[in-house]
Amino acid sequence: VALLHVVYFGVFGPSALIARLFGATLLDLAPRQRRSYWLERQPTGRSVIELMRQF
Amino acid sequence: LDILGISCFYHDAAACLLRDGVVIAAAEEERFTRKKHDASLPLNAARYCLEAAGIDAADLDYVVFYEKPLLKLERILAGSAATFPRSRRMFVQAMQTWLTEKLWIRSRLRNALDYGGPILFGEHHVSHAASAYFPSPFTHAAVLTADGVGEWASTTVGIGSGTDLELTHEIRYPHSLGLLYSAFTAYLGFEVNEGEYKVMGMAAYGRPRYVDQVRQLIDLAEDGSFHLDMRRLAYHRGSRGFEGAFEELFGPARQPEAELEPTYADIAASIQLVTEEAMLGLARRARDLSGSENLCLAGGVALNVLSNARILQDSGFRNVWVQPAAGDSGGCIGAATFLYHTVLNNQDRHRMDTAYLGPEFSNAQIHAFLECEGIAHSVLAESAIAPTVARLLSKNHVVGWFQGRMEFGPRALGARSILANPTDPAMKETLNAKIKHREAFRPFAPSTLVEAAATYFDFGVRSGEVESSFMLLVAQVKRDKQHLLPAVTHVDGTARVQTVRYEQNPLFYDLIREFGKLTGVPVLVNTSFNVRGEPIVCTPEQAFNSFAHTDMDYLILGDALVPASSKRRVAAYPGSSRIRAAEEMIV
């Protein structure tokens, strides 16, 4: 657990701050008013090869 | 072709066995480990499925997991980075479980099952969608899924046609109806992923006076999509779903076990109403996209029976089918059926007409248990079971009913049920206080014969006989019948109905019919066979232990009738009164 805290504050956090500084949208947290919030999906993988991937 | 489906590592871990397109076995892990909502790798459930199929893991053609672990990890890391440094607790908690367990799902499955074949990974919402569409009776349907969150998606719509299923649109985390509802669940003092039913039950006691405040949290677009104001919500950076800005809108959170104050009931009514409006909007979008008159629903939000009823009444769909294990446990069925039909292109679809997919115990096994423990009982002829139990119920006795294969999904449907007389005005209080040991405001559900349902209940649709085989629809108890059904009529005049056809469960059907002959009312109180905090019982021993720790009057295990005088405690109290209001929500 202590090591995870070190990773969080020493590596993960600074990287996150740099990414945010350069305008990366890591999560859609902005309040907004739009006509639609739907996102089109990529076609679902439908081969065994695609289903072998964990991503 | 044998496929083992697996869902786990969030809540309600489960496994199923699909043989040539037919789900021949399915069970939640909690029923074996006795840990409610157990999320761990469902090895007990998987072993049961293999045993039920009469095969070893080596005989399986595929094992398929219900989601993509690395996409989920990506979402957790992105969320932690976006909310640094407030995400510290969430990050540390998540990484502990990911680094030690969740990242190694493939090797853990291989080693635990001793299986060397292919292990595949579906997508979380595709699994939900497939669990709703492929077992449904439709050859063409709109599909809607809504839950807390999967990998990134929290809500999807799409179309099922023949053996094809495509989800076309989605709404992504952190915008999630399920997590919004869970935030209110935590705020109202209940356990997340457990207390959502209680919020629904509580809603009937309130007036939706806080709808405007709830709408400050969620923007509902005209096309059914929605967006949350994350400034007032906290689940994306920690375990509590709400924080100060949320309490500015609604006041201080209710403490667990506190008295039910009207304000909190009003807040429950408000989030319930907005959830119904949101689901209605989503369903209408699904109808517009698909042009179908059939809708298939799954995902945890599909367990919200009030919104299901609104969809049935107002969305324009003629038919609605909800997967009985609509939450994550049903994902294993979806992953397996998607692989079988869409990926492997098998055409033979099989309708899921019942949820009796779990373990069963023969009368010989039951007798052996009772005799081994020295528990006095009488053995009934098969033809005497229904009339005898109906007579006991008509005399206001409460009966533990343990028959056949255990249900898959969160509802007791007449296999592992506690049954009672719905015409007794005192029965609700008796069941809540003395048997289930749960909150007084929670309602009980009725089971009735499908042909009698329209006499007692109004599902709010104009034509056709409505079936609610899995207790996933709410109906109005007809005004002129409410006095006959005080134990199952909720404070707002509704009831969460199970309709039973003879072919689905002949013994349970006969029991209700016999009860109807004796009382004139073919309706029973049907509540799950467990006490508060305990998973539904699986084995005769667990059933007897629950029976022994409550004020139930009789227990019927197969053909063995056990009276209250035979009670003795064979194990510790199986329930729990511990409330975990700050349950982890998204890691």
XYZ file of C-alpha atoms in Angstrom:
642
model
C 0.000 0.000 0.000
C 2.845 2.383 0.859
C 4.474 1.663 -2.499
C 1.214 2.412 -4.275
C 1.066 5.775 -2.497
C 4.610 6.501 -3.655
C 3.663 5.567 -7.214
C 0.515 7.669 -6.986
C 2.208 10.837 -5.761
C 5.636 10.313 -7.348
C 4.849 9.049 -10.823
C 1.160 8.861 -11.604
C 0.186 12.253 -10.195
C 2.853 14.350 -11.941
C 2.130 12.586 -15.227
C -1.568 13.306 -14.789
C -0.899 16.962 -14.005
C 1.329 17.350 -17.058
C -1.295 15.724 -19.255
C -3.971 18.035 -17.871
C -1.666 21.036 -18.299
C -1.407 20.227 -21.987
C -5.174 20.048 -22.268
C -5.764 16.301 -22.273
C -9.410 15.426 -21.586
C -9.030 12.342 -19.463
C -12.634 12.248 -18.340
C -15.654 14.161 -19.599
C -16.267 16.207 -16.460
C -17.228 19.530 -18.020
C -20.751 20.762 -17.366
C -22.377 21.414 -20.702
C -25.681 21.767 -22.477
C -25.939 19.990 -25.783
C -28.746 18.788 -27.985
C -27.422 15.261 -27.748
C -24.967 13.356 -25.613
C -25.035 10.165 -27.643
C -21.730 8.860 -28.942
C -21.597 6.572 -31.947
C -20.061 3.213 -31.149
C -17.405 1.463 -33.113
C -18.752 -1.767 -34.625
C -18.585 -4.588 -32.126
C -15.816 -7.106 -32.651
C -17.350 -10.297 -33.981
C -14.471 -12.625 -34.645
C -12.826 -15.033 -32.247
C -9.519 -13.213 -32.774
C -11.062 -9.920 -31.632
C -12.617 -11.608 -28.628
C -9.261 -13.004 -27.576
C -8.096 -9.465 -26.815
C -8.611 -8.081 -23.335
C -8.911 -4.547 -24.802
C -20.741 -26.970 -28.439
C -20.170 -26.134 -24.766
C -19.376 -22.568 -23.680
C -18.717 -21.509 -20.101
C -19.661 -17.879 -19.477
C -18.102 -16.017 -16.569
C -18.893 -12.655 -14.994
C -17.131 -11.367 -11.891
C -14.885 -8.805 -10.182
C -17.433 -6.028 -9.734
C -20.445 -7.506 -7.983
C -22.679 -10.547 -8.356
C -20.155 -12.932 -9.870
C -21.744 -15.776 -11.803
C -21.167 -18.571 -14.284
C -23.334 -20.262 -16.882
C -23.034 -23.222 -19.214
C -24.375 -22.811 -22.743
C -24.781 -26.075 -24.634
C -25.687 -25.741 -28.309
C -27.290 -22.389 -27.589
C -29.303 -23.520 -24.561
C -28.453 -22.222 -21.103
C -28.481 -25.473 -19.174
C -27.046 -24.164 -15.909
C -26.347 -20.801 -14.311
C -25.724 -19.652 -10.768
C -24.360 -16.742 -8.770
C -21.238 -17.332 -6.722
C -22.829 -15.800 -3.611
C -25.152 -18.795 -3.294
C -22.153 -21.052 -2.700
C -19.832 -18.800 -0.709
C -22.696 -17.247 1.302
C -21.241 -13.753 0.821
C -23.971 -11.498 -0.518
C -23.109 -10.029 -3.947
C -19.811 -11.936 -3.902
C -17.678 -10.551 -6.740
C -14.842 -13.081 -6.614
C -13.890 -15.460 -9.406
C -16.963 -17.752 -9.529
C -15.203 -21.075 -9.265
C -17.961 -22.705 -7.229
C -20.579 -21.590 -9.727
C -18.396 -22.735 -12.638
C -17.854 -26.146 -11.058
C -21.593 -26.476 -10.497
C -22.236 -25.634 -14.174
C -19.718 -28.231 -15.339
C -21.211 -30.822 -13.008
C -24.734 -30.039 -14.223
C -23.525 -30.504 -17.793
C -21.733 -33.717 -16.893
C -18.406 -32.573 -18.287
C -14.935 -31.522 -17.177
C -13.414 -28.152 -18.011
C -11.205 -29.888 -20.557
C -14.359 -30.730 -22.540
C -15.326 -27.065 -22.952
C -15.048 -25.505 -26.377
C -14.724 -21.940 -25.069
C -14.609 -19.967 -21.865
C -15.803 -16.401 -22.304
C -15.511 -13.527 -19.858
C -18.188 -10.842 -19.897
C -16.008 -7.762 -20.318
C -12.635 -6.412 -21.479
C -10.470 -6.013 -18.367
C -7.844 -3.739 -19.873
C -10.414 -1.232 -21.152
C -11.858 -1.124 -17.664
C -8.414 -0.518 -16.192
C -7.871 2.265 -18.725
C -11.060 3.942 -17.523
C -10.028 3.676 -13.881
C -6.579 5.124 -14.576
C -8.040 7.938 -16.676
C -10.514 8.724 -13.915
C -7.786 8.724 -11.291
C -5.599 11.000 -13.410
C -8.435 13.399 -14.148
C -9.226 13.815 -10.458
C -5.696 13.730 -9.008
C -5.001 14.236 -6.081
C -8.521 13.516 -4.779
C -8.482 10.074 -6.325
C -5.741 8.776 -4.002
C -7.950 6.404 -2.058
C -9.675 5.093 -5.163
C -6.364 4.592 -6.979
C -4.731 2.679 -4.149
C -7.808 0.553 -3.551
C -8.206 -0.210 -7.240
C -4.572 -1.021 -7.882
C -4.462 -3.454 -4.998
C -7.193 -5.570 -6.540
C -6.076 -5.103 -10.127
C -2.422 -5.963 -9.545
C -3.165 -8.996 -7.435
C -6.225 -10.383 -9.136
C -8.099 -8.708 -11.952
C -5.196 -8.400 -14.384
C -4.568 -12.123 -14.257
C -8.039 -13.346 -15.078
C -6.891 -15.514 -17.979
C -4.226 -17.404 -16.046
C -6.409 -17.622 -12.962
C -9.200 -19.207 -14.966
C -6.793 -21.611 -16.653
C -5.226 -22.721 -13.408
C -8.382 -22.868 -11.315
C -10.403 -24.783 -13.889
C -7.481 -26.760 -15.308
C -8.567 -25.617 -18.759
C -6.267 -25.201 -21.751
C -8.684 -24.034 -24.455
C -9.493 -20.548 -25.725
C -10.510 -17.858 -23.215
C -12.329 -14.961 -24.843
C -13.445 -11.526 -23.693
C -16.704 -9.853 -24.658
C -17.669 -6.256 -23.996
C -19.615 -5.443 -20.851
C -22.623 -3.808 -22.487
C -22.604 -6.165 -25.439
C -22.863 -8.956 -22.870
C -25.789 -7.198 -21.202
C -27.452 -6.590 -24.558
C -26.944 -10.179 -25.678
C -28.326 -11.474 -22.368
C -31.494 -9.516 -23.083
C -31.875 -10.149 -26.797
C -30.829 -13.728 -27.514
C -32.945 -15.394 -24.772
C -35.939 -13.175 -25.642
C -38.847 -14.397 -27.777
C -38.135 -11.790 -30.491
C -36.425 -12.181 -33.854
C -36.128 -8.416 -34.246
C -35.924 -5.988 -31.359
C -34.538 -2.759 -30.021
C -32.031 -3.307 -27.243
C -31.388 -0.951 -24.340
C -28.803 -1.456 -21.609
C -28.199 0.820 -18.632
C -26.121 0.171 -15.550
C -23.441 1.748 -13.378
C -20.569 1.350 -15.773
C -18.844 -1.353 -17.773
C -15.554 -0.600 -19.482
C -16.454 2.960 -20.537
C -20.099 2.770 -21.546
C -22.851 3.202 -18.989
C -25.783 3.155 -21.407
C -26.194 1.708 -24.887
C -28.897 1.309 -27.501
C -28.874 -0.985 -30.483
C -30.699 -3.531 -32.590
C -30.969 -7.281 -32.489
C -32.001 -9.082 -35.639
C -31.869 -12.835 -36.092
C -28.469 -13.872 -34.796
C -26.972 -10.429 -35.216
C -26.671 -7.831 -32.492
C -25.203 -4.371 -32.923
C -25.055 -1.570 -30.383
C -25.008 1.687 -32.297
C -24.890 4.442 -29.675
C -23.650 4.837 -26.137
C -23.283 7.233 -23.231
C -19.965 7.024 -21.448
C -18.742 7.137 -17.895
C -18.881 9.183 -15.711
C -22.367 9.932 -17.008
C -24.378 7.047 -15.667
C -27.966 6.597 -14.551
C -26.978 3.626 -12.429
C -24.262 5.500 -10.580
C -26.526 8.522 -10.108
C -29.151 6.263 -8.524
C -26.451 4.623 -6.407
C -25.263 8.038 -5.221
C -28.778 8.651 -3.904
C -28.799 5.155 -2.432
C -25.687 6.009 -0.408
C -27.075 9.440 0.480
C -30.266 7.840 1.800
C -28.246 5.617 4.121
C -28.344 2.349 2.199
C -25.668 0.079 0.862
C -24.691 0.722 -2.749
C -25.440 -2.209 -5.089
C -27.852 -3.577 -2.476
C -30.056 -0.756 -1.242
C -31.353 0.447 -4.609
C -34.468 -1.694 -4.072
C -34.992 0.082 -0.778
C -34.861 3.493 -2.447
C -37.510 2.238 -4.872
C -39.662 0.992 -1.989
C -39.149 4.207 -0.060
C -40.125 6.333 -3.061
C -43.764 5.305 -2.723
C -43.939 7.015 0.669
C -42.834 10.381 -0.664
C -43.831 13.119 -3.050
C -41.375 14.131 -5.778
C -40.790 17.590 -4.322
C -37.082 17.570 -5.174
C -37.355 16.896 -8.899
C -35.982 20.338 -9.778
C -32.934 19.737 -7.602
C -32.378 16.300 -9.145
C -32.614 17.898 -12.574
C -29.767 20.180 -11.596
C -27.693 16.988 -11.498
C -28.812 15.588 -14.835
C -29.525 17.220 -18.166
C -32.020 15.141 -20.126
C -31.749 15.875 -23.852
C -34.750 15.545 -26.129
C -33.238 12.567 -27.922
C -33.101 10.556 -24.684
C -29.420 11.061 -23.945
C -28.262 12.650 -20.705
C -25.304 14.346 -19.059
C -24.543 14.640 -15.348
C -23.178 17.640 -13.496
C -20.095 15.984 -12.046
C -19.308 18.988 -9.847
C -21.929 17.738 -7.427
C -21.137 14.030 -7.608
C -18.107 12.230 -6.239
C -18.117 8.611 -7.354
C -15.578 9.316 -10.107
C -12.915 10.227 -7.571
C -13.743 8.176 -4.525
C -16.047 5.710 -2.976
C -18.806 8.019 -1.734
C -21.248 8.847 -4.459
C -21.971 12.320 -3.142
C -20.288 15.110 -1.221
C -20.821 18.629 0.093
C -22.135 20.165 -3.102
C -24.720 17.393 -3.301
C -25.798 17.968 0.277
C -26.196 21.684 -0.453
C -29.021 20.677 -2.773
C -30.693 18.076 -0.589
C -29.525 18.672 2.978
C -27.507 16.352 5.205
C -27.378 12.693 4.251
C -29.601 10.211 6.095
C -27.730 8.033 8.534
C -28.033 4.266 8.077
C -30.890 2.789 10.105
C -32.257 6.273 10.947
C -35.994 6.855 11.071
C -37.729 7.273 7.729
C -38.317 11.033 7.658
C -40.685 12.426 5.014
C -37.941 14.554 3.458
C -35.885 11.500 2.589
C -38.910 9.711 1.184
C -39.538 12.791 -0.968
C -35.951 12.708 -2.221
C -36.311 8.996 -3.009
C -39.525 9.743 -4.920
C -37.753 12.489 -6.848
C -34.760 10.446 -8.028
C -37.127 7.615 -8.874
C -39.285 9.884 -11.024
C -36.294 11.354 -12.850
C -34.881 7.866 -13.418
C -38.190 6.812 -14.949
C -38.194 9.863 -17.225
C -34.628 9.155 -18.276
C -35.315 5.490 -19.006
C -38.435 6.425 -20.926
C -36.387 8.816 -23.057
C -33.769 6.154 -23.702
C -36.422 3.620 -24.653
C -38.042 6.041 -27.087
C -34.648 6.639 -28.683
C -34.175 2.879 -29.023
C -37.588 2.606 -30.665
C -36.821 5.424 -33.123
C -33.493 3.838 -34.046
C -34.808 0.333 -34.497
C -38.327 0.832 -35.767
C -39.207 -2.262 -33.776
C -42.191 -2.829 -31.536
C -40.139 -5.112 -29.285
C -37.687 -3.985 -26.623
C -35.088 -6.029 -24.745
C -33.712 -4.569 -21.539
C -30.743 -5.419 -19.349
C -28.179 -3.813 -17.068
C -28.665 -3.056 -13.405
C -31.092 -0.195 -14.066
C -33.400 -2.723 -15.742
C -34.020 -4.140 -12.262
C -35.883 -0.901 -11.520
C -39.363 -2.338 -11.915
C -41.091 1.028 -11.736
C -39.197 2.364 -14.735
C -39.800 -0.913 -16.585
C -43.536 -0.414 -16.057
C -43.326 3.169 -17.346
C -41.509 1.910 -20.439
C -44.166 -0.737 -21.037
C -46.942 1.820 -20.656
C -45.557 4.925 -22.325
C -42.643 4.220 -24.657
C -44.643 2.928 -27.598
C -43.209 -0.585 -27.502
C -45.779 -3.335 -27.702
C -43.586 -5.951 -26.035
C -40.844 -5.612 -23.441
C -38.602 -8.453 -22.322
C -36.222 -7.998 -19.390
C -33.413 -10.433 -18.667
C -34.215 -11.924 -15.214
C -30.573 -11.601 -14.180
C -30.399 -8.086 -15.576
C -27.451 -7.063 -13.400
C -23.880 -8.175 -13.812
C -24.617 -11.804 -13.001
C -26.515 -12.123 -16.278
C -23.487 -10.896 -18.200
C -22.131 -14.437 -18.355
C -25.209 -15.515 -20.336
C -24.810 -12.589 -22.685
C -21.120 -13.219 -23.305
C -21.805 -16.876 -24.071
C -24.828 -16.274 -26.312
C -23.087 -13.478 -28.246
C -20.192 -15.815 -28.928
C -22.495 -18.656 -29.932
C -24.829 -16.704 -32.209
C -23.051 -13.637 -33.537
C -19.417 -14.727 -33.557
C -19.831 -18.426 -34.343
C -22.941 -17.752 -36.462
C -25.203 -20.423 -35.003
C -28.810 -19.851 -36.018
C -30.747 -21.894 -33.466
C -32.006 -19.501 -30.808
C -33.620 -20.702 -27.592
C -35.991 -18.685 -25.470
C -35.258 -18.367 -21.748
C -38.690 -19.159 -20.384
C -37.722 -19.782 -16.771
C -34.890 -18.850 -14.449
C -34.641 -22.258 -12.756
C -31.042 -22.905 -13.726
C -29.369 -23.523 -10.380
C -28.642 -26.583 -8.240
C -31.393 -28.960 -7.182
C -31.541 -31.626 -4.525
C -33.404 -34.904 -4.741
C -35.839 -36.030 -2.081
C -33.333 -38.732 -1.155
C -30.660 -36.080 -0.519
C -33.117 -34.021 1.527
C -34.201 -37.022 3.613
C -30.569 -37.947 4.204
C -29.849 -34.443 5.507
C -32.902 -34.379 7.793
C -32.231 -37.845 9.147
C -28.541 -37.171 9.647
C -29.391 -34.072 11.680
C -32.234 -35.821 13.522
C -34.803 -33.262 12.352
C -38.372 -34.481 12.795
C -40.432 -34.221 9.607
C -43.220 -35.888 7.700
C -43.040 -37.039 4.091
C -45.909 -36.047 1.793
C -47.075 -37.833 -1.318
C -46.223 -35.751 -4.380
C -49.884 -35.061 -5.054
C -50.373 -33.861 -1.455
C -47.648 -31.195 -1.436
C -49.648 -28.396 -3.054
C -52.953 -28.976 -1.178
C -51.204 -29.411 2.193
C -49.068 -26.294 1.891
C -52.015 -24.308 0.500
C -54.030 -25.269 3.585
C -51.215 -24.141 5.895
C -50.909 -20.840 4.047
C -54.658 -20.268 4.190
C -54.394 -20.509 7.976
C -51.886 -17.654 7.909
C -48.858 -19.855 8.495
C -45.614 -18.700 6.897
C -43.933 -21.444 4.897
C -40.383 -21.796 3.638
C -40.677 -23.307 0.152
C -37.670 -25.197 -1.228
C -38.394 -27.006 -4.487
C -36.476 -27.989 -7.589
C -33.713 -25.974 -9.198
C -32.648 -22.696 -7.628
C -33.436 -19.473 -9.478
C -30.785 -17.544 -11.404
C -31.009 -13.808 -10.773
C -32.013 -11.752 -7.775
C -35.653 -12.835 -7.559
C -37.160 -15.821 -5.788
C -39.679 -17.218 -8.238
C -41.098 -20.232 -6.462
C -38.046 -22.431 -6.001
C -36.391 -20.779 -2.970
C -39.240 -18.694 -1.573
C -40.872 -17.759 1.685
C -44.610 -17.878 1.079
C -47.519 -16.387 2.989
C -51.158 -15.387 2.815
C -51.578 -11.993 1.113
C -55.093 -11.524 2.491
C -53.874 -11.264 6.096
C -53.528 -7.536 6.980
C -50.882 -8.318 9.618
C -48.725 -10.427 7.321
C -46.481 -7.666 5.993
C -45.448 -6.629 9.481
C -44.983 -10.250 10.546
C -42.737 -10.993 7.586
C -40.662 -7.821 7.859
C -40.159 -7.923 11.612
C -40.106 -11.586 12.561
C -38.890 -13.401 9.498
C -36.959 -11.233 7.077
C -35.655 -8.896 9.810
C -35.719 -5.928 7.479
C -37.054 -2.369 7.213
C -40.774 -1.970 7.851
C -41.374 0.155 4.749
C -40.327 -2.507 2.275
C -43.142 -4.116 0.286
C -43.694 -7.782 -0.527
C -44.356 -9.172 -3.949
C -47.258 -11.343 -5.090
C -47.182 -14.437 -7.278
C -50.308 -15.305 -9.190
C -51.515 -17.527 -12.013
C -51.026 -15.891 -15.381
C -54.712 -16.273 -16.200
C -55.734 -14.641 -12.912
C -53.347 -11.698 -13.153
C -55.743 -9.407 -15.024
C -58.402 -9.937 -12.343
C -56.207 -8.511 -9.609
C -53.573 -6.382 -11.318
C -53.520 -3.651 -13.939
C -50.273 -3.399 -15.901
C -51.476 -0.240 -17.614
C -51.467 -1.602 -21.152
C -54.551 -1.572 -23.301
C -54.491 -4.936 -24.943
C -53.155 -8.419 -24.559
C -52.220 -10.545 -21.596
C -49.108 -9.251 -19.841
C -46.692 -11.796 -18.457
C -44.278 -10.918 -15.706
C -42.611 -14.284 -15.269
C -39.525 -12.849 -13.595
C -41.134 -10.314 -11.261
C -39.669 -7.422 -13.220
C -42.801 -5.377 -13.786
C -44.912 -3.358 -11.408
C -48.691 -3.241 -11.710
C -51.452 -1.377 -9.955
C -53.441 -3.615 -7.660
C -56.995 -3.089 -8.895
C -58.834 -0.748 -6.605
C -61.639 -3.210 -5.860
C -59.085 -5.930 -5.009
C -56.758 -4.002 -2.743
C -58.744 -4.935 0.354
C -58.164 -8.603 -0.565
C -54.403 -8.185 -0.882
C -53.223 -5.973 1.998
C -49.918 -7.801 2.434
C -48.745 -7.195 -1.132
C -50.330 -3.839 -1.919
C -47.689 -1.173 -1.474
C -48.571 2.199 -0.013
C -49.031 3.624 -3.545
C -51.336 0.794 -4.588
C -48.730 -1.041 -6.664
C -47.259 -4.539 -6.515
C -44.250 -6.193 -8.159
C -46.019 -9.144 -9.720
C -44.851 -12.595 -10.755
C -47.168 -14.373 -13.154
C -46.844 -18.158 -13.270
C -47.699 -20.454 -16.148
C -48.151 -24.181 -15.482
C -45.352 -25.137 -17.873
C -42.904 -22.867 -16.068
C -43.339 -24.375 -12.608
C -46.127 -26.983 -12.298
C -45.848 -27.468 -8.532
C -45.823 -23.758 -7.738
C -48.705 -23.220 -10.151
C -50.707 -25.970 -8.433
C -49.954 -24.479 -5.034
C -51.301 -21.056 -6.029
C -54.333 -22.683 -7.626
C -55.046 -24.761 -4.497
C -54.655 -21.664 -2.338
C -57.113 -19.912 -4.621
C -59.631 -22.741 -4.173
C -59.422 -22.386 -0.393
C -59.483 -18.597 -0.134
C -60.964 -17.403 -3.412
C -57.735 -15.481 -4.096
C -55.139 -17.259 -6.280
C -52.325 -15.002 -5.128
C -49.471 -15.662 -2.679
C -46.929 -13.479 -0.948
C -43.608 -14.580 -2.417
C -40.406 -13.280 -0.897
C -36.900 -14.604 -1.248
C -35.830 -17.406 1.069
C -33.203 -15.580 3.105
C -32.893 -13.189 6.000
C -31.498 -9.691 5.783
C -27.911 -9.708 4.576
C -27.989 -13.360 3.535
C -27.905 -14.595 -0.081
C -30.930 -16.670 -1.107
C -30.552 -20.211 0.238
C -29.142 -22.837 -2.081
C -29.034 -26.104 -0.122
C -31.453 -27.877 2.241
C -29.083 -27.202 5.131
C -29.050 -23.450 4.418
C -32.828 -23.464 4.103
C -33.227 -25.238 7.418
C -30.772 -22.872 9.108
C -32.675 -19.787 7.916
C -35.915 -21.451 8.971
C -34.477 -22.187 12.412
C -33.376 -18.594 12.959
C -36.735 -17.027 12.073
C -40.382 -17.270 13.047
C -41.417 -19.238 9.981
C -44.069 -21.829 10.832
C -43.276 -24.608 8.375
C -40.566 -25.591 5.967
C -41.258 -27.758 2.944
C -38.068 -29.261 1.491
C -39.042 -31.288 -1.551
C -41.627 -33.686 -0.166
C -40.506 -33.295 3.477
C -42.618 -31.066 5.703
C -40.770 -29.709 8.730
C -42.827 -28.069 11.490
C -41.604 -25.215 13.677
C -41.304 -27.634 16.599
C -38.358 -29.273 14.789
C -36.321 -26.086 14.751
C -32.836 -26.152 16.137
C -29.829 -24.186 15.115
C -27.473 -26.187 12.960
C -25.274 -23.166 12.217
C -24.830 -19.500 13.131
C -27.340 -16.793 12.198
C -26.944 -16.483 8.434
C -27.826 -12.816 8.061
C -26.172 -9.519 8.811
C -27.297 -6.139 10.017
C -24.097 -4.429 8.951
C -24.637 -1.540 6.576
C -21.891 -0.557 4.163
C -23.167 2.783 2.946
C -19.799 3.829 1.534
C -19.306 0.770 -0.622
C -16.784 1.135 -3.421
C -18.701 2.090 -6.519
C -16.527 1.938 -9.581
C -13.150 0.250 -9.020
